[in-house]
Structure formats: C-alpha cells, structure tokens
Coordinates of C-alpha atoms and ligand atoms in Angstrom, one line a residue:
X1 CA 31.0 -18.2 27.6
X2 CA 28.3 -20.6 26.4
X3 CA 29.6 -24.1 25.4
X4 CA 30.5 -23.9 21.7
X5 CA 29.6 -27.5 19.9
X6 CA 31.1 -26.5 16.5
X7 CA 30.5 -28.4 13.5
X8 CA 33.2 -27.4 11.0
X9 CA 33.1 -28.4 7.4
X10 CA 36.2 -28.0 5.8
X11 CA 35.5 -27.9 2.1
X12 CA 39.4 -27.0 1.2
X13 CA 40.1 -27.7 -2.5
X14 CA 42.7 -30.3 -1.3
X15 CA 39.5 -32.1 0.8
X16 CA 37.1 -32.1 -2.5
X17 CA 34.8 -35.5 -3.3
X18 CA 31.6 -36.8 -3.8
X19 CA 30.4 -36.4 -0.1
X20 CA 31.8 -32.6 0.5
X21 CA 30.2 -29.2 -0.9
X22 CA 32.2 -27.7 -4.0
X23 CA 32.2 -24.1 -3.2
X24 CA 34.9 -23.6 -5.7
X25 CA 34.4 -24.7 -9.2
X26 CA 31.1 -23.3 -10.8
X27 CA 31.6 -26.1 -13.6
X28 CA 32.0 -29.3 -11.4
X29 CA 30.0 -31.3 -9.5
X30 CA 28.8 -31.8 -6.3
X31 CA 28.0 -28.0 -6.4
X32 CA 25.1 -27.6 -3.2
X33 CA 21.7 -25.8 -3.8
X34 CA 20.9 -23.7 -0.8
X35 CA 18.1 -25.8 0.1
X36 CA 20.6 -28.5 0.4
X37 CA 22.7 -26.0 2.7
X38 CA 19.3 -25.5 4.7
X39 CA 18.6 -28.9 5.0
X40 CA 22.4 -29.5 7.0
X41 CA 22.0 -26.6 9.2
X42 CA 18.6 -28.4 9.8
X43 CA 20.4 -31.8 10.6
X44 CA 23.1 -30.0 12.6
X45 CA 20.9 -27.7 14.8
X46 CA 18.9 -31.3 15.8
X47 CA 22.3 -32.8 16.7
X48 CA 23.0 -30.0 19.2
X49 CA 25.6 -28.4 17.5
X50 CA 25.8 -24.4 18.4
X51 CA 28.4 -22.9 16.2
X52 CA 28.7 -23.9 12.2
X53 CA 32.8 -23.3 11.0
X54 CA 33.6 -22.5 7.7
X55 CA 37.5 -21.9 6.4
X56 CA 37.4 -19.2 4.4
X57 CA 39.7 -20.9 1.5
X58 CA 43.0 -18.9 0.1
X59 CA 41.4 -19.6 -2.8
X60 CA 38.7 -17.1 -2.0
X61 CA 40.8 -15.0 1.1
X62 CA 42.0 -12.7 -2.3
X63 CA 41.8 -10.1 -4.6
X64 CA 40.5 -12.8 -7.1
X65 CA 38.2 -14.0 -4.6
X66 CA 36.5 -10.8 -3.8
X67 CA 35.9 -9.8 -7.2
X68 CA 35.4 -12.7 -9.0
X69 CA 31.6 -14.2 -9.2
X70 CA 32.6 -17.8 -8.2
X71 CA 33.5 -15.4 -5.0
X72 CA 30.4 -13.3 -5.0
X73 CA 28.4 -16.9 -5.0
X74 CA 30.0 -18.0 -2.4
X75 CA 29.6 -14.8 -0.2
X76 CA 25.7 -15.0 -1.0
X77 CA 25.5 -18.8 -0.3
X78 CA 27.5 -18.2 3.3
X79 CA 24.8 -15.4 4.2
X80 CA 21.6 -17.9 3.4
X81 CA 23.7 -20.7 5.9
X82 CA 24.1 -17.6 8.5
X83 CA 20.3 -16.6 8.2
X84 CA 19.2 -20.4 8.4
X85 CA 21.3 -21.0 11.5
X86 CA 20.3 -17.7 13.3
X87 CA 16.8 -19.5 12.9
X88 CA 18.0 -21.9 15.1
X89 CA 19.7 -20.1 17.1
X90 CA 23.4 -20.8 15.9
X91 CA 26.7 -19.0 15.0
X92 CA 28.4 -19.1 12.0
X93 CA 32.3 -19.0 12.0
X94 CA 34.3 -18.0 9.9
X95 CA 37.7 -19.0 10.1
X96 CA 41.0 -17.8 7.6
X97 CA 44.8 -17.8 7.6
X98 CA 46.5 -14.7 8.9
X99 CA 48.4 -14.4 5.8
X100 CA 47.7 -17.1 3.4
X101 CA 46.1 -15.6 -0.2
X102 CA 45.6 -17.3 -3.2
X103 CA 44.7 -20.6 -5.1
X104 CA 48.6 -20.9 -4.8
X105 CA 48.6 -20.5 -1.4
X106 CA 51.2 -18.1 -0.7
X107 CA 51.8 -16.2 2.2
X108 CA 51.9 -12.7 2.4
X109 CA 54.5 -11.2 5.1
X110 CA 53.3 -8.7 7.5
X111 CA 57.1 -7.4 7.2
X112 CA 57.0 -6.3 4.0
X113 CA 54.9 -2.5 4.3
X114 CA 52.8 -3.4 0.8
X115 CA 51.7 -7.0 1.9
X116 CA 50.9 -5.9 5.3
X117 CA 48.8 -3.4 3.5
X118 CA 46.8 -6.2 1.5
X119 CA 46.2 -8.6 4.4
X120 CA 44.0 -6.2 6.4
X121 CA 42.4 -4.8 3.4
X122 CA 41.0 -8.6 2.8
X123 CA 40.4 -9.0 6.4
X124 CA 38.5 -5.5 5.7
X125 CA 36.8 -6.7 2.4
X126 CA 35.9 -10.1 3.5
X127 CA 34.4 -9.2 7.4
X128 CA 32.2 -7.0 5.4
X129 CA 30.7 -9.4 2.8
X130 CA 29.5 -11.4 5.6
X131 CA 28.1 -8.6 7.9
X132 CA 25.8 -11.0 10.1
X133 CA 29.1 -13.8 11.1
X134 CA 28.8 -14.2 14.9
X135 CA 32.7 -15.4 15.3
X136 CA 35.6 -14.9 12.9
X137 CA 38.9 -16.9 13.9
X138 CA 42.2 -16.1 12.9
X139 CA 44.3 -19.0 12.2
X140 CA 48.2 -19.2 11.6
X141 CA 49.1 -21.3 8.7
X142 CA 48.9 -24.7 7.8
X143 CA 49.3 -24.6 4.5
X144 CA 51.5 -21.2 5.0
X145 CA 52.9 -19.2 7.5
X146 CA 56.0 -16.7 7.0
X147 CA 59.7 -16.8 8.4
X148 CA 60.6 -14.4 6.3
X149 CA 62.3 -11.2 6.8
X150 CA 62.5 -11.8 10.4
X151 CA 58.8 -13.2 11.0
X152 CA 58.2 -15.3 14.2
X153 CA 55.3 -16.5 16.5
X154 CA 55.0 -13.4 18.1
X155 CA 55.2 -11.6 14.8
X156 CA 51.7 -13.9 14.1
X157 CA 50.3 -13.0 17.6
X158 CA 50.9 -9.1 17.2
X159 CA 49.6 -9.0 14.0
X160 CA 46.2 -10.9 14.9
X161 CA 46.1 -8.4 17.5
X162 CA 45.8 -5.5 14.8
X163 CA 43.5 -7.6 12.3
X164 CA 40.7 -8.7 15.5
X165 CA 40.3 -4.3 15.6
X166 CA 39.3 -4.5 12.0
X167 CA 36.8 -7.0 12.4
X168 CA 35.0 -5.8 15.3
X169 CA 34.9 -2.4 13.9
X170 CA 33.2 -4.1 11.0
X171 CA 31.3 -6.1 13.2
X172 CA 30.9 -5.2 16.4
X173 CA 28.1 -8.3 17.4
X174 CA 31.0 -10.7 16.5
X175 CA 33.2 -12.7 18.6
X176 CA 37.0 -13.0 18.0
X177 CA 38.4 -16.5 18.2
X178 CA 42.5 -16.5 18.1
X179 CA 44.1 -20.1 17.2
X180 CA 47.7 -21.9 18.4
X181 CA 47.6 -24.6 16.0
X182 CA 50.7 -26.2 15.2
X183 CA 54.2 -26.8 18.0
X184 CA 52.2 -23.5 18.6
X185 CA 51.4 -21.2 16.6
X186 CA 52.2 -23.4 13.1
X187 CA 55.4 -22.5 10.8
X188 CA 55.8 -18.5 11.8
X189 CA 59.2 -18.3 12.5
X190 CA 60.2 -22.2 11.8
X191 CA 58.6 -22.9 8.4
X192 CA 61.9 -23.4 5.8
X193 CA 61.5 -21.3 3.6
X194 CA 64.6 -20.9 1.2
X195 CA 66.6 -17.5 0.4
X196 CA 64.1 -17.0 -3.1
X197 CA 61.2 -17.5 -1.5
X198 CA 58.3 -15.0 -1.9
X199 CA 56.4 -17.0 0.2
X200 CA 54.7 -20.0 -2.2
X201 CA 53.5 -22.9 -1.0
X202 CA 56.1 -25.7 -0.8
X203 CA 54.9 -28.8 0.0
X204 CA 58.3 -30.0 0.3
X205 CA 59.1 -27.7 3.3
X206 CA 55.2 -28.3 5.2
X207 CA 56.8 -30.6 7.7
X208 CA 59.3 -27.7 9.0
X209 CA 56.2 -26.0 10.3
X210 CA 55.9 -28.7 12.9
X211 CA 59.2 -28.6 14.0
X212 CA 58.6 -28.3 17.8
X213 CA 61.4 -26.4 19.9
X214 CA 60.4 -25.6 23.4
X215 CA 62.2 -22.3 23.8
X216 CA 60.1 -20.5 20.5
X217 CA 56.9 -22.9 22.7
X218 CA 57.4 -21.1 25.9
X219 CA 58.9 -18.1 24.5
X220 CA 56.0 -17.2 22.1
X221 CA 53.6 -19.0 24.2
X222 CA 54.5 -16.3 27.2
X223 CA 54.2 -13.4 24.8
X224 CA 50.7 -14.3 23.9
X225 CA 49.3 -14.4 27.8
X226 CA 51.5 -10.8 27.7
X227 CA 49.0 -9.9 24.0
X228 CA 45.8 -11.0 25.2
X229 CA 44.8 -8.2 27.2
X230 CA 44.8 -6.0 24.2
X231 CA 42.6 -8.2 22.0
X232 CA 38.8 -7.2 21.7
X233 CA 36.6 -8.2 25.0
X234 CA 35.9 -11.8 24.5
X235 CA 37.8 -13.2 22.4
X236 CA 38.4 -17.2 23.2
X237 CA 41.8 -19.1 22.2
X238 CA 42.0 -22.4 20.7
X239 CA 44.5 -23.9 22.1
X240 CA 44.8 -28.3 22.2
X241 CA 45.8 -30.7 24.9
X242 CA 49.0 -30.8 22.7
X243 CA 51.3 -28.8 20.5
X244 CA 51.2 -31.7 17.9
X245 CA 49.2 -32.9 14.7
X246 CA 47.6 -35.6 17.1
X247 CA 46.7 -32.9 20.2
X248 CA 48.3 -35.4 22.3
X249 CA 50.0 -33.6 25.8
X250 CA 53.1 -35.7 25.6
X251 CA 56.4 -34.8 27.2
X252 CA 57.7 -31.0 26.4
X253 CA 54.7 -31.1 23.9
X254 CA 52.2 -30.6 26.9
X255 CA 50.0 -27.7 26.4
X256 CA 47.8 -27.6 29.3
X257 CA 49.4 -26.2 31.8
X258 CA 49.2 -22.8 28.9
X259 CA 45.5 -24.0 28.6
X260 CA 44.9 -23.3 32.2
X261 CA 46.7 -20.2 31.9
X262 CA 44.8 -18.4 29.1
X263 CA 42.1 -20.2 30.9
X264 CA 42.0 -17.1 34.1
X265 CA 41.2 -14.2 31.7
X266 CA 39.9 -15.7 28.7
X267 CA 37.8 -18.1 27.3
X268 CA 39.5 -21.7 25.6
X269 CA 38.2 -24.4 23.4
X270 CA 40.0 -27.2 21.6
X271 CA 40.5 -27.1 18.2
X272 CA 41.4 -31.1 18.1
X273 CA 41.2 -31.7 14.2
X274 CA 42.4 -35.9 13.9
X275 CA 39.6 -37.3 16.3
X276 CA 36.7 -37.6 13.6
X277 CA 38.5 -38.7 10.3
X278 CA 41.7 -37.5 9.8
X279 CA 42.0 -36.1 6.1
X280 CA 41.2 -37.4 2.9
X281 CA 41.1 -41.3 4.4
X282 CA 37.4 -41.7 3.0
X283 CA 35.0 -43.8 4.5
X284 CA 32.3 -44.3 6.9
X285 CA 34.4 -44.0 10.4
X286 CA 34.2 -45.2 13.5
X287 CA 37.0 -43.4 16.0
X288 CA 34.5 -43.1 19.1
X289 CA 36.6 -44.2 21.8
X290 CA 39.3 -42.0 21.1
X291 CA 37.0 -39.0 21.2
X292 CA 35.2 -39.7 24.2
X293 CA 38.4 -40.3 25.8
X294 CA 39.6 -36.9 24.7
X295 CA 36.4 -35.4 25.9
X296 CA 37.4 -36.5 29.3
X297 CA 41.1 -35.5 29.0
X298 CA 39.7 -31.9 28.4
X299 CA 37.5 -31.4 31.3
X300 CA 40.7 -33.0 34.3
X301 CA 43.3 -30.5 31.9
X302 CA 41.5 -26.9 32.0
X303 CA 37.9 -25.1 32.0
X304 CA 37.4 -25.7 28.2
X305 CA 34.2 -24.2 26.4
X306 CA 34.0 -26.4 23.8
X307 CA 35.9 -27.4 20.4
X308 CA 35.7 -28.7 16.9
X309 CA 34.2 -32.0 15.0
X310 CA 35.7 -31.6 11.9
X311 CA 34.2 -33.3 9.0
X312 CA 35.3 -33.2 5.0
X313 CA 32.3 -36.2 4.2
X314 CA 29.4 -34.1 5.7
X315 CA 27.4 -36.5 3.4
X316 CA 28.9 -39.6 4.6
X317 CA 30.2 -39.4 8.5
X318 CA 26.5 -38.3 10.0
X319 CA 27.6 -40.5 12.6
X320 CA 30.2 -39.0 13.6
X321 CA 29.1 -35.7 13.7
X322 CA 26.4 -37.2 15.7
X323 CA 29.1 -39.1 18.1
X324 CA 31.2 -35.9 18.5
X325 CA 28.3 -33.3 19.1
X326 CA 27.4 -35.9 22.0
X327 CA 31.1 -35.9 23.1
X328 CA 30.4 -32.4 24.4
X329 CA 27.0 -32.4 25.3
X330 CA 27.6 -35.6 27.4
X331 CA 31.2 -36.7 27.9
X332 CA 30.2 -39.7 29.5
X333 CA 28.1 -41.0 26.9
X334 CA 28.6 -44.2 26.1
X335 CA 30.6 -44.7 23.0
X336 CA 30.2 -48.6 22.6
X337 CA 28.1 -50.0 20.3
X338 CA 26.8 -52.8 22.4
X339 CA 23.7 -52.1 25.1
X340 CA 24.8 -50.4 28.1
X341 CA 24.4 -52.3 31.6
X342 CA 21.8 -49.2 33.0
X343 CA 19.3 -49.7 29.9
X344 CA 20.8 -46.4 28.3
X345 CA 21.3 -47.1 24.4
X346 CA 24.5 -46.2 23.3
X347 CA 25.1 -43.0 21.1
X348 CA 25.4 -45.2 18.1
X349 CA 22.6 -47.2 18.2
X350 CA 21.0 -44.1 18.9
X351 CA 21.7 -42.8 16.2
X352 CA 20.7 -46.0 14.1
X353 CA 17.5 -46.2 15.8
X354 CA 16.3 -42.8 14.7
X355 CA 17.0 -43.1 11.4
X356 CA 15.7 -46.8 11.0
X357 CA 14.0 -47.9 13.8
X358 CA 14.9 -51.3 16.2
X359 CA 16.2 -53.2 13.4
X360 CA 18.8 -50.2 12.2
X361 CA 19.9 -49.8 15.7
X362 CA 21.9 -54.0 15.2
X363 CA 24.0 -51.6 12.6
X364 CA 25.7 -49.9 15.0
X365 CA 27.6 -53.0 16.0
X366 CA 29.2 -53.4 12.3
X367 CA 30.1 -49.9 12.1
X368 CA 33.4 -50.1 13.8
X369 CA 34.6 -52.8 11.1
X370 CA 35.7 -50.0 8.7
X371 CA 38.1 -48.3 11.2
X372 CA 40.8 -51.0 10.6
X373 CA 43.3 -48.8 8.1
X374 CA 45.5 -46.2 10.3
X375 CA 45.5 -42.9 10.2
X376 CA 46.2 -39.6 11.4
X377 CA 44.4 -39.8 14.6
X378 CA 43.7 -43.1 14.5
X379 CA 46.3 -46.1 15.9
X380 CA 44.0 -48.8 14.3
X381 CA 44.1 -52.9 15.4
X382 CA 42.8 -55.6 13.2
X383 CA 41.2 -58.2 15.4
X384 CA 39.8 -60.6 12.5
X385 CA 41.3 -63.0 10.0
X386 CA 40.7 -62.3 6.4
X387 CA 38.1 -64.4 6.0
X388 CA 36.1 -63.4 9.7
X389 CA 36.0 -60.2 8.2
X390 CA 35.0 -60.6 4.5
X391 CA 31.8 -62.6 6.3
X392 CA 31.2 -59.7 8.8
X393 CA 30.9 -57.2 5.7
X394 CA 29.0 -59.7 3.9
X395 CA 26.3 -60.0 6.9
X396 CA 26.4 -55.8 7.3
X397 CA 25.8 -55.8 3.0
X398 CA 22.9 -58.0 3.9
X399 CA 21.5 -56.1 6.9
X400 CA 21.7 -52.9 4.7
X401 CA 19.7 -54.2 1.8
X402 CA 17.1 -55.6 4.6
X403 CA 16.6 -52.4 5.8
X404 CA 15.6 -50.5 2.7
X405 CA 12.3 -49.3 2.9
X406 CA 12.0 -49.2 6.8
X407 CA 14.0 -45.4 7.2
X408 CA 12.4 -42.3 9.0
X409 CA 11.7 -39.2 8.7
X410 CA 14.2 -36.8 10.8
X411 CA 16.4 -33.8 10.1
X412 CA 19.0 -35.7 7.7
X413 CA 21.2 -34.7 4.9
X414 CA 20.5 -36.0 2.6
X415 CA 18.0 -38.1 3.2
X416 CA 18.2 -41.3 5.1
X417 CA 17.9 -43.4 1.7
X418 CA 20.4 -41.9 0.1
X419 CA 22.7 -42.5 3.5
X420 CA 21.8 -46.0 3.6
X421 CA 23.0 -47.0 0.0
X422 CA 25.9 -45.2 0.6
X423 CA 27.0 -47.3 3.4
X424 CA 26.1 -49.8 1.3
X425 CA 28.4 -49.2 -1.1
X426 CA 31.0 -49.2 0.8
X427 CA 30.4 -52.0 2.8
X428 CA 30.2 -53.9 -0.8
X429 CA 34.0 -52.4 -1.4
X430 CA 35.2 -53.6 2.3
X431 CA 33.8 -57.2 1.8
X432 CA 35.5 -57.0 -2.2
X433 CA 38.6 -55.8 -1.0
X434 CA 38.8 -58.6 1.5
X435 CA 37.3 -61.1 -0.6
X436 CA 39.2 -64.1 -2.4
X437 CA 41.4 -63.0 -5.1
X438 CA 40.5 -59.1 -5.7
X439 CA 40.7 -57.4 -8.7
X440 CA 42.9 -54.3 -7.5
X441 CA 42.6 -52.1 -10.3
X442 CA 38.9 -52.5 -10.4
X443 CA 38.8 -52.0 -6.9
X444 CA 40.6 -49.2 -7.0
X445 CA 39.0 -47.2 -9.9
X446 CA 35.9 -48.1 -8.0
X447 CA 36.6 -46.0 -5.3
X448 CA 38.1 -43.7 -7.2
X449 CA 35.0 -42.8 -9.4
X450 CA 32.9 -42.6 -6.4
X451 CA 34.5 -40.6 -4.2
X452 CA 37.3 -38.5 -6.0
X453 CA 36.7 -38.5 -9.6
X454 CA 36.4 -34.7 -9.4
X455 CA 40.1 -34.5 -9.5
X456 CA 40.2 -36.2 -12.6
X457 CA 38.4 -32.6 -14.3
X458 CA 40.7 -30.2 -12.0
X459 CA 44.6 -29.4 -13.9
X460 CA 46.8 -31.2 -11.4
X461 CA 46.5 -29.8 -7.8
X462 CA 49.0 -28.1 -5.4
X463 CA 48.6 -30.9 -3.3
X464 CA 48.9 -34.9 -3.9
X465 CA 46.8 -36.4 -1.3
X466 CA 43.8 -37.8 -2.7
X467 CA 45.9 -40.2 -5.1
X468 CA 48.0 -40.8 -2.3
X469 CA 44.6 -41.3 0.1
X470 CA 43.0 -44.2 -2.5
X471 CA 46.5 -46.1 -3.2
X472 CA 47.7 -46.4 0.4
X473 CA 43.2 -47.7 1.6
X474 CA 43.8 -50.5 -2.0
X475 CA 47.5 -51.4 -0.6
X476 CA 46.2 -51.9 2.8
X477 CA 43.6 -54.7 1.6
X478 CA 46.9 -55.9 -0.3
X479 CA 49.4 -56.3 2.6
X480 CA 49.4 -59.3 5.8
X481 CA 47.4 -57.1 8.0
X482 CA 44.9 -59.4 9.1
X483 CA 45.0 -62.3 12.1
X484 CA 47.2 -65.5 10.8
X485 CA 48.8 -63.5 8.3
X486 CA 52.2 -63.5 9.8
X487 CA 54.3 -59.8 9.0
X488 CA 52.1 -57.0 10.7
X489 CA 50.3 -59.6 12.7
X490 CA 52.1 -58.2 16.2
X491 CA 48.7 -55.9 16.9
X492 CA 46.1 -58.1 15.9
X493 CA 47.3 -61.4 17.2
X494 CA 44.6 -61.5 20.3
Ligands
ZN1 ZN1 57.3 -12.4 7.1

C-alpha cells in the first residue's frame, strides 16, 4: 500500500473556535467558503500530505443529518474538498463511529434488531452522499460505544465486518480502513453503562471505556486477526504502538507485537492522535521531538504505512502540520530549531523561511516557548524563570511586528499575514500572562473572545472542555511553575 500521510481535521462540535471550520451551525461564525476549503487542500497537497480525514460528526451520522440542509451543505461542501484533492492527486477519508448517532451522541446497539437496522441504513445513506470518498474508516467509540445487551469487542469487530460490505458495494473504488482505538477497541464491552441506559452519552462514565484488561486485549485482539480475512480486499487497520490515550507501548499495554501480526496479511498505520496538540489546549505548538521520536518507534515496531496528524486549529498549527507531514516523509528530519551540523536547515526553520524569508527562519527558535503548559501528549518542562521568559516573548512580539511586510507567496491558509498576526497575538498573551502583576480576568476573557467565544452563542454543550481548556492555560500562568519559584520547581530546576 502507498504511504498514507493523512492530515485529519477534526472539526467535532466539542473542538469548535476561531481557528477550526464550523460545519455545524449555519448561523455562527467561522463558517468556511469553499474557496477557503480549496485553498487548504492547496496548502496540504504542497506539504506532502496524501490522504485528507474528515469525522463524519454524530451530529450529522443521523436521520437529522441526512435530511436536514445544514446536512445537505455539508455533503455538497465534502464533495468540492474530494474534487479539489483528486486534483492533486489525494484521498479523502471519511471516518464515523460504528454506532454513535446524534447531536446527543448516543449509541445505537447492534443487539437490538431495530437499531441494528438504522446503523447500516446510515452507513448506506451516508456512503452514498459522498460517492467519490477514496477511504471510509470505521471507528469504535470515543464518545460512545455499547456494553449493552451483551455487546463486546468482538461484537464491534463482527459488526464492522458487515458495514465495510455496504460500503464497498456503494463504492466499490474505496478503501476500507478498520480502527482499534482505545485499551483496544474503545468502551465495547467495558464502557459503564448503567441498567437504564438506552445508550446516551455519559460523560461521567467516558473513563470506563479506557479501562484496560488484558484478557478482553488479547481475547478480542485474537478474534480480530481470526475477522480480517473476511473484510473487503485491502482494507488497512489502525492500530497504535499502544493500547492507551498516549499510544505509548508500555508494559501489558504493548500493541506491537498485534501490529506485526495484522502486519503479514494486511496493511497498518498509526492512528497516534496526542503527538500534535492534544485537544482543545489552544495555541501555537511546538511537540516536535516527541513526534519524530514516535516516527522512529514505528518503523523498529512493525511495517507501518503511515498515520494521522491530527489538527482542530488548521488555521493556527500550520507548523505542525508541516512538522508531522515531514515526520513521515523523512523520519530523520531534524526536528531542532537550531542549524544542523551538515548545512541541512531544520524542518522548522524551513518552514519559517518559506513563508518569510532569512529573517522569518530566527522564528523558529521562539516557537518552542509556548509548549510549557502540559498536556495530553505532552510531559512539558519549564526551563526559564518568570522573568527570562516574559523577555523571550517580548523579543518574539518584536521579531513578529519586524517581519510584517516581508511574507511570501506560497500555498497557505490563510494567508501568511493573517498567520503572522496571529502568532502575534498570542505571543502578546504569553509575555502578559507572564508579565508583572497580570490582570487574570482580562487575560482570560482575552483568550476567551479570540479563540472560543462561539460557545458563548451555542445552549450549553454535552461536553465541558473548552471552559475547562482556558481556566486550567490562565491557572498555569498563576501557579510557581517557573525556575526559582520553589513548589513545581522539581522539573525545571536545570
Ligand atoms: Zn449493544
């Protein structure tokens, strides 16, 4: 199988702000013109990328969906990407939930005869709206999943099974891509879901879906190498280095030796969703060495085609879509973002270079300042005192103000102005927040208008974590995380 490099944009309506495509709400903003859609399969394509991801929402994976126009928008708008990509020579991918229906996000059991019935007619429905996808990925949960009336892992895989025929019979020039995420195969069989349950969304119970137990790991795990045979001819399994959030193969949590497995008789890919930004932690990042080191954990595990870079800032993280489109094409790139010793510039300063010639190619060196807050993903160290690192963002506000006027014309979205006040902004918040005596509310509502304010139009969502995203980046600025602070200082204290 050709190496797939796939950029996926998750545009969830948990993951909506400033810098993300709404493809939900007609009446909000940050809605994207398809010439703005054009223009990022443009800036992807010229990045390397091969395959373009989409998760087809709960929201729209319904009867509602189907019917409704914000539905048949979003059908129409997924066929122009599809048409601009094939002009590149890229796949789209769709990928959806076995089971999961609904801006409620319940879960529909394959169990129960009627709701069996209504998943494959909207796998049936929706592989017909989009008649020219070139992969369709089924996915298992997360949110949802089912443990009810006797529901398990292999309940997931036999079912997937069944719903790859319809597709391919709807689309016979598509590829099948069958995903393990979660301790595998994410909360079929383990989710809690109490004795009145109908299958809503809980976000109480999530966490049980990650509850890892290696009997249901090797036991479902087995039954899928026994399944794969009778999926259609070529289908390719995501499966990580690790049956964790973090894809991390650690202890009884080690999932290559599955990997290389799946590996003799079909094709595998990562599907390693914390190395680029985590969720909903909003910023312009920096996690390069992690990926690059993940890269190479792939290729000494198993024969891997590719993976994911997932973004939900498309319009802010360029760079590291940039960064983890190279982490495939060149796994020993270099990551730094000083010089390297053979004359090669580094992948950032790349980066910098082509979008603002010599002078942008010093940013690269500021960049990793912002990655200081930890994350899902991300095991971040503060090196700097306060004050070393209020000047730092200082210096970077200056260098980005110096630089207006001197960006290039390449394949961007948006446009290279536009990406250069934007770092700006935030490298104005970084050097506030770590200024003397910050006004935290200020602060805060800053951020909040520019990045999330969206939220403040939507009735109050299934799912917390943009609040939770903006108070916990302020209370980081507010804690003794820096150098010579004293509690917290165990890290940083080099
Ligand atoms: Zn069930």
């Amino acid at each position: 199988m050709d190496k797939r490099i796939i950029y996926y944009n998750n545009f969830a309506s948990h993951l909506l702000n400033a810098y993300n495509p709404n493809m939900l709400y007609p009446d909000l903003p940050h809605r994207w013109s398809d010439a703005d859609w054009r223009a990022l399969v443009d800036m992807a394509a010229s990045f390397g990328y091969t395959v373009l991801e989409f998760w087809l929402v709960p929201r729209l994976f319904c009867r509602e969906g189907l019917e409704s126009e914000v539905g048949r928008e979003f059908a129409r708008q997924m066929n122009v990407v599809i048409e601009r990509a094939a002009g590149h020579g890229l796949r789209v991918e769709l990928i959806a939930g076995l089971a999961t229906t609904g801006g409620d996000w319940r879960t529909l059991c394959p169990n129960i005869p009627e709701e069996w019935q209504e998943i494959q007619y909207l796998w049936d429905q929706w592989s017909r709206r989009l008649p020219e996808l070139g992969i369709v990925g089924i996915f298992p949960g997360d949110p949802g999943a089912c443990s009810r009336n006797g529901c398990t892992a292999e309940t997931y895989i036999d079912r997937s099974v069944d719903i790859a025929h319809i597709v391919v019979r709807n689309l016979p020039g598509a590829q099948i891509e069958f995903h393990t995420w979660g301790p595998p195969f994410f909360g079929w069989g383990n989710l809690y879901e109490p004795p009145d349950s109908h299958g809503e969304f809980r976000q109480e119970h999530q966490h049980t879906a990650w509850t890892f137990d290696k009997a249901r790991a090797d036991r479902s795990m087995t039954h899928l190498l026994r399944r794969l045979l009778d999926f259609p001819e070529g289908t390719a399994v995501a499966i990580n280095l690790g049956f964790n959030p973090d894809g991390n193969p650690t202890g009884e949590q080690d999932a290559r030796p599955w990997a290389r497995e799946i590996a003799k008789t079909n094709p595998i890919l990562t599907w390693d969703f914390s190395l680029t930004e985590g969720e909903n932690a909003i910023y312009p990042h920096y996690r390069f060495q992690r990926l690059f080191r993940r890269r190479q954990e792939e290729l000494a595990a198993a024969p891997y085609s590719g993976g994911i870079c997932f973004t939900m800032t498309p319009l802010l993280n360029q760079l590291s879509l940039y960064e983890a489109a190279w982490s495939f094409r060149d796994p020993s790139a270099d990551h730094r973002a000083v010089q390297v010793d053979d004359g090669r510039r580094a992948v950032a300063r790349r980066f910098f270079g082509e979008l603002f010639g010599p002078q942008g190619e010093t940013l690269a060196e500021y960049m990793p300042l912002f990655e200081i807050v930890p994350d899902w993903g991300h095991y971040a160290q503060v090196h700097h005192t306060r004050g070393e690192y209020h000047a730092e963002m200082q210096a970077l506000v200056s260098l980005l103000q110096d630089l207006r006027g001197q960006e290039r014309t390449t394949p961007f979205h948006p446009d290279v102005e536009t990406y250069r006040r934007e770092l700006l902004f935030f490298a104005q918040l970084f050097a506030d927040l770590s200024g003397p005596n910050p006004d935290w509310t200020a602060l805060r509502r800053r951020y909040w208008e520019r990045v999330y304010a969206i939220y403040d139009r939507l009735p109050q969502h299934v799912d917390p974590r943009p609040k939770r995203a903006t108070d916990s980046l302020i209370a980081f600025f507010q804690r003794p995380v820096f150098r010579g602070e004293g509690a917290g200082d165990g890290a940083s204290a080099r």
